[in-house]
Short mmCIF file of the C-alpha atoms (twelve columns), coordinates in Angstrom:
data_MODEL
# 
_entry.id   MODEL 
# 
loop_
_atom_site.group_PDB 
_atom_site.id 
_atom_site.type_symbol 
_atom_site.label_atom_id 
_atom_site.label_alt_id 
_atom_site.label_comp_id 
_atom_site.label_asym_id 
_atom_site.label_seq_id 
_atom_site.Cartn_x 
_atom_site.Cartn_y 
_atom_site.Cartn_z 
_atom_site.pdbx_PDB_model_num 
ATOM 1   C CA . MET A 1   -16.076 9.090   16.191  1 
ATOM 2   C CA . GLY A 2   -14.560 11.428  19.371  1 
ATOM 3   C CA . LEU A 3   -14.890 14.936  18.678  1 
ATOM 4   C CA . TYR A 4   -11.404 15.524  17.432  1 
ATOM 5   C CA . ASP A 5   -11.945 12.881  15.242  1 
ATOM 6   C CA . TYR A 6   -14.874 14.565  14.068  1 
ATOM 7   C CA . TYR A 7   -13.011 18.176  13.325  1 
ATOM 8   C CA . LEU A 8   -10.244 15.871  11.418  1 
ATOM 9   C CA . ALA A 9   -13.065 14.041  9.141   1 
ATOM 10  C CA . LEU A 10  -14.561 17.825  8.427   1 
ATOM 11  C CA . ARG A 11  -12.035 19.456  7.614   1 
ATOM 12  C CA . PHE A 12  -10.986 16.529  5.510   1 
ATOM 13  C CA . ARG A 13  -13.573 17.012  3.271   1 
ATOM 14  C CA . LEU A 14  -14.878 20.596  3.418   1 
ATOM 15  C CA . ASP A 15  -10.931 20.900  1.296   1 
ATOM 16  C CA . ASP A 16  -11.381 20.975  -1.929  1 
ATOM 17  C CA . THR A 17  -8.397  18.958  -3.070  1 
ATOM 18  C CA . ALA A 18  -9.206  14.847  -3.574  1 
ATOM 19  C CA . ALA A 19  -8.271  11.693  -2.115  1 
ATOM 20  C CA . PRO A 20  -5.548  9.413   -2.732  1 
ATOM 21  C CA . GLU A 21  -7.351  6.997   -5.264  1 
ATOM 22  C CA . HIS A 22  -4.311  4.735   -4.086  1 
ATOM 23  C CA . VAL A 23  -3.526  4.030   -0.424  1 
ATOM 24  C CA . ALA A 24  -0.834  1.780   0.698   1 
ATOM 25  C CA . LEU A 25  -0.515  1.023   4.203   1 
ATOM 26  C CA . VAL A 26  3.325   -0.190  4.824   1 
ATOM 27  C CA . ILE A 27  3.510   -2.680  7.840   1 
ATOM 28  C CA . THR A 28  5.910   -5.642  9.035   1 
ATOM 29  C CA . GLU A 29  5.688   -9.305  10.468  1 
ATOM 30  C CA . ARG A 30  6.270   -7.957  14.028  1 
ATOM 31  C CA . ASP A 31  3.304   -5.807  14.060  1 
ATOM 32  C CA . LEU A 32  0.804   -8.626  13.249  1 
ATOM 33  C CA . LEU A 33  2.648   -10.252 16.321  1 
ATOM 34  C CA . GLU A 34  0.374   -7.253  18.291  1 
ATOM 35  C CA . GLN A 35  -2.592  -8.430  20.204  1 
ATOM 36  C CA . GLY A 36  -5.776  -6.885  17.585  1 
ATOM 37  C CA . ALA A 37  -3.528  -5.940  14.606  1 
ATOM 38  C CA . TYR A 38  -5.911  -7.964  12.083  1 
ATOM 39  C CA . ALA A 39  -8.342  -6.217  13.318  1 
ATOM 40  C CA . LYS A 40  -6.374  -2.655  13.460  1 
ATOM 41  C CA . LEU A 41  -5.955  -3.419  9.322   1 
ATOM 42  C CA . GLU A 42  -9.778  -4.462  8.931   1 
ATOM 43  C CA . ASP A 43  -10.007 -1.095  10.124  1 
ATOM 44  C CA . ALA A 44  -7.655  1.380   8.659   1 
ATOM 45  C CA . ILE A 45  -8.761  -0.198  5.067   1 
ATOM 46  C CA . ARG A 46  -12.530 0.426   5.678   1 
ATOM 47  C CA . TRP A 47  -11.177 4.266   6.535   1 
ATOM 48  C CA . ALA A 48  -9.075  4.541   3.360   1 
ATOM 49  C CA . PHE A 49  -13.041 3.549   2.061   1 
ATOM 50  C CA . GLU A 50  -14.456 5.729   3.875   1 
ATOM 51  C CA . TYR A 51  -12.610 8.534   2.700   1 
ATOM 52  C CA . GLY A 52  -12.464 8.419   -1.070  1 
ATOM 53  C CA . THR A 53  -10.015 5.550   -1.024  1 
ATOM 54  C CA . GLU A 54  -11.118 3.514   -4.413  1 
ATOM 55  C CA . ARG A 55  -7.597  0.724   -4.047  1 
ATOM 56  C CA . VAL A 56  -6.340  -0.177  -1.037  1 
ATOM 57  C CA . THR A 57  -2.814  -1.884  -0.854  1 
ATOM 58  C CA . VAL A 58  -1.567  -3.552  2.695   1 
ATOM 59  C CA . SER A 59  2.634   -4.373  2.007   1 
ATOM 60  C CA . VAL A 60  3.874   -6.907  4.864   1 
ATOM 61  C CA . SER A 61  7.434   -6.519  5.348   1 
ATOM 62  C CA . VAL A 62  8.901   -9.996  6.016   1 
ATOM 63  C CA . LEU A 63  12.200  -11.378 7.506   1 
ATOM 64  C CA . ASP A 64  11.018  -14.719 8.091   1 
ATOM 65  C CA . GLU A 65  9.659   -16.524 5.012   1 
ATOM 66  C CA . ALA A 66  8.761   -19.317 7.493   1 
ATOM 67  C CA . VAL A 67  5.790   -16.816 8.708   1 
ATOM 68  C CA . VAL A 68  4.611   -16.626 5.248   1 
ATOM 69  C CA . PRO A 69  1.808   -19.365 5.428   1 
ATOM 70  C CA . THR A 70  0.297   -18.734 8.551   1 
ATOM 71  C CA . LEU A 71  0.259   -14.866 7.807   1 
ATOM 72  C CA . SER A 72  -1.322  -15.715 4.416   1 
ATOM 73  C CA . ARG A 73  -4.189  -17.623 6.356   1 
ATOM 74  C CA . GLU A 74  -4.468  -14.915 8.616   1 
ATOM 75  C CA . LEU A 75  -4.872  -12.250 5.935   1 
ATOM 76  C CA . ARG A 76  -7.096  -14.222 3.307   1 
ATOM 77  C CA . GLU A 77  -9.506  -13.908 6.240   1 
ATOM 78  C CA . LEU A 78  -9.833  -10.172 6.814   1 
ATOM 79  C CA . ASP A 79  -13.111 -9.198  6.978   1 
ATOM 80  C CA . THR A 80  -12.833 -5.500  3.652   1 
ATOM 81  C CA . PRO A 81  -15.240 -3.939  2.438   1 
ATOM 82  C CA . TYR A 82  -14.388 -5.416  -1.325  1 
ATOM 83  C CA . PRO A 83  -13.002 -8.150  -2.448  1 
ATOM 84  C CA . ILE A 84  -8.850  -9.000  -1.099  1 
ATOM 85  C CA . ALA A 85  -6.042  -10.974 -3.627  1 
ATOM 86  C CA . VAL A 86  -2.966  -11.753 -1.424  1 
ATOM 87  C CA . ARG A 87  -0.011  -12.606 -2.875  1 
ATOM 88  C CA . GLU A 88  3.079   -14.093 -1.244  1 
ATOM 89  C CA . PRO A 89  6.950   -14.325 -2.647  1 
ATOM 90  C CA . GLY A 90  7.067   -17.017 -5.829  1 
ATOM 91  C CA . ASP A 91  3.505   -16.049 -6.615  1 
ATOM 92  C CA . THR A 92  3.356   -14.474 -10.190 1 
ATOM 93  C CA . GLU A 93  -0.286  -13.260 -10.828 1 
ATOM 94  C CA . ARG A 94  -1.512  -10.554 -11.249 1 
ATOM 95  C CA . ALA A 95  -3.449  -9.231  -8.380  1 
ATOM 96  C CA . ASP A 96  -6.352  -6.950  -9.316  1 
ATOM 97  C CA . ALA A 97  -8.617  -6.347  -6.657  1 
ATOM 98  C CA . PRO A 98  -9.730  -3.152  -4.634  1 
ATOM 99  C CA . VAL A 99  -8.059  -4.587  -1.860  1 
ATOM 100 C CA . GLN A 100 -4.153  -5.943  -2.500  1 
ATOM 101 C CA . VAL A 101 -1.917  -7.410  0.667   1 
ATOM 102 C CA . ASN A 102 2.001   -8.280  -0.571  1 
ATOM 103 C CA . ILE A 103 3.708   -10.177 1.583   1 
ATOM 104 C CA . GLY A 104 7.057   -10.540 2.012   1 
ATOM 105 C CA . LEU A 105 7.289   -10.175 -1.820  1 
ATOM 106 C CA . GLY A 106 9.737   -7.391  -1.681  1 
ATOM 107 C CA . GLY A 107 10.374  -4.741  -5.107  1 
ATOM 108 C CA . LYS A 108 13.517  -6.241  -5.808  1 
ATOM 109 C CA . ARG A 109 12.831  -9.675  -5.712  1 
ATOM 110 C CA . GLU A 110 9.600   -8.205  -8.087  1 
ATOM 111 C CA . PHE A 111 11.566  -6.314  -10.373 1 
ATOM 112 C CA . ALA A 112 14.002  -9.016  -10.773 1 
ATOM 113 C CA . ALA A 113 11.022  -11.463 -11.946 1 
ATOM 114 C CA . VAL A 114 10.441  -8.886  -14.474 1 
ATOM 115 C CA . VAL A 115 14.139  -8.750  -16.062 1 
ATOM 116 C CA . ARG A 116 13.873  -12.425 -15.731 1 
ATOM 117 C CA . SER A 117 10.848  -12.588 -17.951 1 
ATOM 118 C CA . LEU A 118 11.971  -9.825  -20.354 1 
ATOM 119 C CA . ALA A 119 15.152  -11.743 -20.860 1 
ATOM 120 C CA . GLU A 120 13.691  -14.830 -21.337 1 
ATOM 121 C CA . GLU A 121 11.072  -13.664 -24.440 1 
ATOM 122 C CA . VAL A 122 14.136  -11.557 -25.836 1 
ATOM 123 C CA . ASP A 123 16.423  -14.986 -25.896 1 
ATOM 124 C CA . ALA A 124 13.050  -16.259 -27.424 1 
ATOM 125 C CA . GLY A 125 13.111  -13.969 -30.116 1 
ATOM 126 C CA . GLU A 126 9.877   -12.694 -29.057 1 
ATOM 127 C CA . LEU A 127 10.654  -9.415  -28.197 1 
ATOM 128 C CA . ASP A 128 12.857  -7.055  -29.624 1 
ATOM 129 C CA . PRO A 129 15.599  -4.947  -27.017 1 
ATOM 130 C CA . ASP A 130 14.941  -2.033  -28.349 1 
ATOM 131 C CA . ASP A 131 11.489  -1.997  -27.947 1 
ATOM 132 C CA . ILE A 132 11.245  -2.302  -24.533 1 
ATOM 133 C CA . ASP A 133 9.853   0.906   -21.955 1 
ATOM 134 C CA . GLY A 134 8.396   1.237   -18.969 1 
ATOM 135 C CA . THR A 135 5.014   -0.234  -20.328 1 
ATOM 136 C CA . ASP A 136 6.798   -3.691  -21.058 1 
ATOM 137 C CA . ILE A 137 7.586   -3.771  -17.437 1 
ATOM 138 C CA . GLU A 138 4.082   -2.507  -15.676 1 
ATOM 139 C CA . GLU A 139 2.784   -5.846  -17.819 1 
ATOM 140 C CA . ARG A 140 4.474   -8.352  -15.784 1 
ATOM 141 C CA . LEU A 141 4.546   -6.815  -12.297 1 
ATOM 142 C CA . VAL A 142 2.584   -9.101  -9.810  1 
ATOM 143 C CA . PHE A 143 1.014   -5.343  -8.035  1 
ATOM 144 C CA . PRO A 144 1.011   -3.017  -11.379 1 
ATOM 145 C CA . ASP A 145 -1.396  -0.527  -9.829  1 
ATOM 146 C CA . GLU A 146 0.972   3.214   -8.839  1 
ATOM 147 C CA . PRO A 147 -0.429  3.686   -4.919  1 
ATOM 148 C CA . ASP A 148 -0.968  8.199   -4.606  1 
ATOM 149 C CA . PHE A 149 -0.265  7.725   -0.635  1 
ATOM 150 C CA . VAL A 150 2.348   5.425   1.256   1 
ATOM 151 C CA . VAL A 151 1.628   5.308   4.644   1 
ATOM 152 C CA . LYS A 152 4.154   3.672   6.596   1 
ATOM 153 C CA . THR A 153 3.683   3.617   10.606  1 
ATOM 154 C CA . GLY A 154 6.425   3.567   13.773  1 
ATOM 155 C CA . ALA A 155 9.680   4.876   11.514  1 
ATOM 156 C CA . GLU A 156 10.892  7.486   9.039   1 
ATOM 157 C CA . ARG A 157 12.229  3.810   6.725   1 
ATOM 158 C CA . LEU A 158 10.282  1.842   3.979   1 
ATOM 159 C CA . SER A 159 11.003  -1.860  3.669   1 
ATOM 160 C CA . ASP A 160 12.250  -3.484  0.422   1 
ATOM 161 C CA . PHE A 161 8.467   -1.709  -0.995  1 
ATOM 162 C CA . MET A 162 7.244   -1.977  -4.504  1 
ATOM 163 C CA . ILE A 163 10.013  0.545   -6.131  1 
ATOM 164 C CA . TRP A 164 8.774   0.817   -9.507  1 
ATOM 165 C CA . GLN A 165 5.276   1.058   -8.536  1 
ATOM 166 C CA . SER A 166 5.729   4.056   -5.990  1 
ATOM 167 C CA . VAL A 167 8.079   6.882   -7.475  1 
ATOM 168 C CA . TYR A 168 6.078   9.110   -7.608  1 
ATOM 169 C CA . ALA A 169 3.972   8.869   -4.496  1 
ATOM 170 C CA . GLU A 170 3.501   10.714  -1.861  1 
ATOM 171 C CA . LEU A 171 4.798   9.415   1.393   1 
ATOM 172 C CA . TYR A 172 3.653   9.269   4.554   1 
ATOM 173 C CA . PHE A 173 5.849   8.591   8.065   1 
ATOM 174 C CA . THR A 174 4.719   9.216   11.522  1 
ATOM 175 C CA . ASP A 175 6.020   7.551   14.844  1 
ATOM 176 C CA . VAL A 176 3.055   5.806   16.355  1 
ATOM 177 C CA . ASN A 177 3.152   2.453   16.272  1 
ATOM 178 C CA . TRP A 178 0.456   0.262   14.482  1 
ATOM 179 C CA . ARG A 179 -1.112  -1.216  17.689  1 
ATOM 180 C CA . ASP A 180 -1.494  2.087   18.858  1 
ATOM 181 C CA . PHE A 181 -2.653  3.811   15.041  1 
ATOM 182 C CA . ARG A 182 -6.049  5.083   15.865  1 
ATOM 183 C CA . LYS A 183 -8.578  6.745   12.820  1 
ATOM 184 C CA . ARG A 184 -7.523  10.137  14.124  1 
ATOM 185 C CA . ASP A 185 -3.924  9.498   12.739  1 
ATOM 186 C CA . PHE A 186 -5.191  8.093   9.572   1 
ATOM 187 C CA . LEU A 187 -7.227  11.398  9.123   1 
ATOM 188 C CA . ARG A 188 -3.771  13.463  9.307   1 
ATOM 189 C CA . ALA A 189 -2.204  11.223  7.146   1 
ATOM 190 C CA . LEU A 190 -4.697  12.399  4.320   1 
ATOM 191 C CA . ARG A 191 -4.566  16.460  5.457   1 
ATOM 192 C CA . ASP A 192 -1.163  15.760  5.732   1 
ATOM 193 C CA . TYR A 193 -1.860  14.349  1.668   1 
ATOM 194 C CA . GLN A 194 -4.372  17.555  0.801   1 
ATOM 195 C CA . ASP A 195 -1.735  20.053  1.799   1 
ATOM 196 C CA . ARG A 196 1.047   18.789  -0.549  1 
ATOM 197 C CA . GLN A 197 1.062   19.574  -3.838  1 
ATOM 198 C CA . ARG A 198 2.281   16.655  -6.163  1 
ATOM 199 C CA . ARG A 199 5.221   16.805  -8.842  1 
ATOM 200 C CA . PHE A 200 5.094   13.771  -10.217 1 
ATOM 201 C CA . GLY A 201 8.834   13.379  -10.562 1 
ATOM 202 C CA . ARG A 202 8.816   17.319  -12.176 1 
# 
């Protein structure tokens, strides 16, 4: 760790503000085409846990679903400090692991699947429409956990990402591209998080 990295880490640890419990990293399929991209992702996941995070979600936006099987194979092989759950478009099994990876399962698609599921239960007489609330939606999401902090590299634009779950998350955008993302960039993001007053929609 360089001297500046050490300084940032020290500032972070001396701050009384708690680390985000759940960090989400938003990257693209193009980011993963860069040499060393998967090793960088392993590093970023380790950094998150090193500085107090309890859960990490990686969201990979995909333009061409033909690449999903290749990405899935590579991402399932990541060397992470805790168990990993990888989900793709069409998956309905709930992701329940300290490290969760979403490959191309956009928020709109995930939410639409929940709406269909609820409609089918209403149609079958298993659910009263007047009783439906947020809990019913959350119970049917593939990625049910709400991130506290979303980090997006490369541009100030979120892809179709966890629409329901991230509504109260703090968003952090950096101009640094994924291939150039360093520990100091992650620590800067954490320091920015510590400086914010979370309002949770209030």
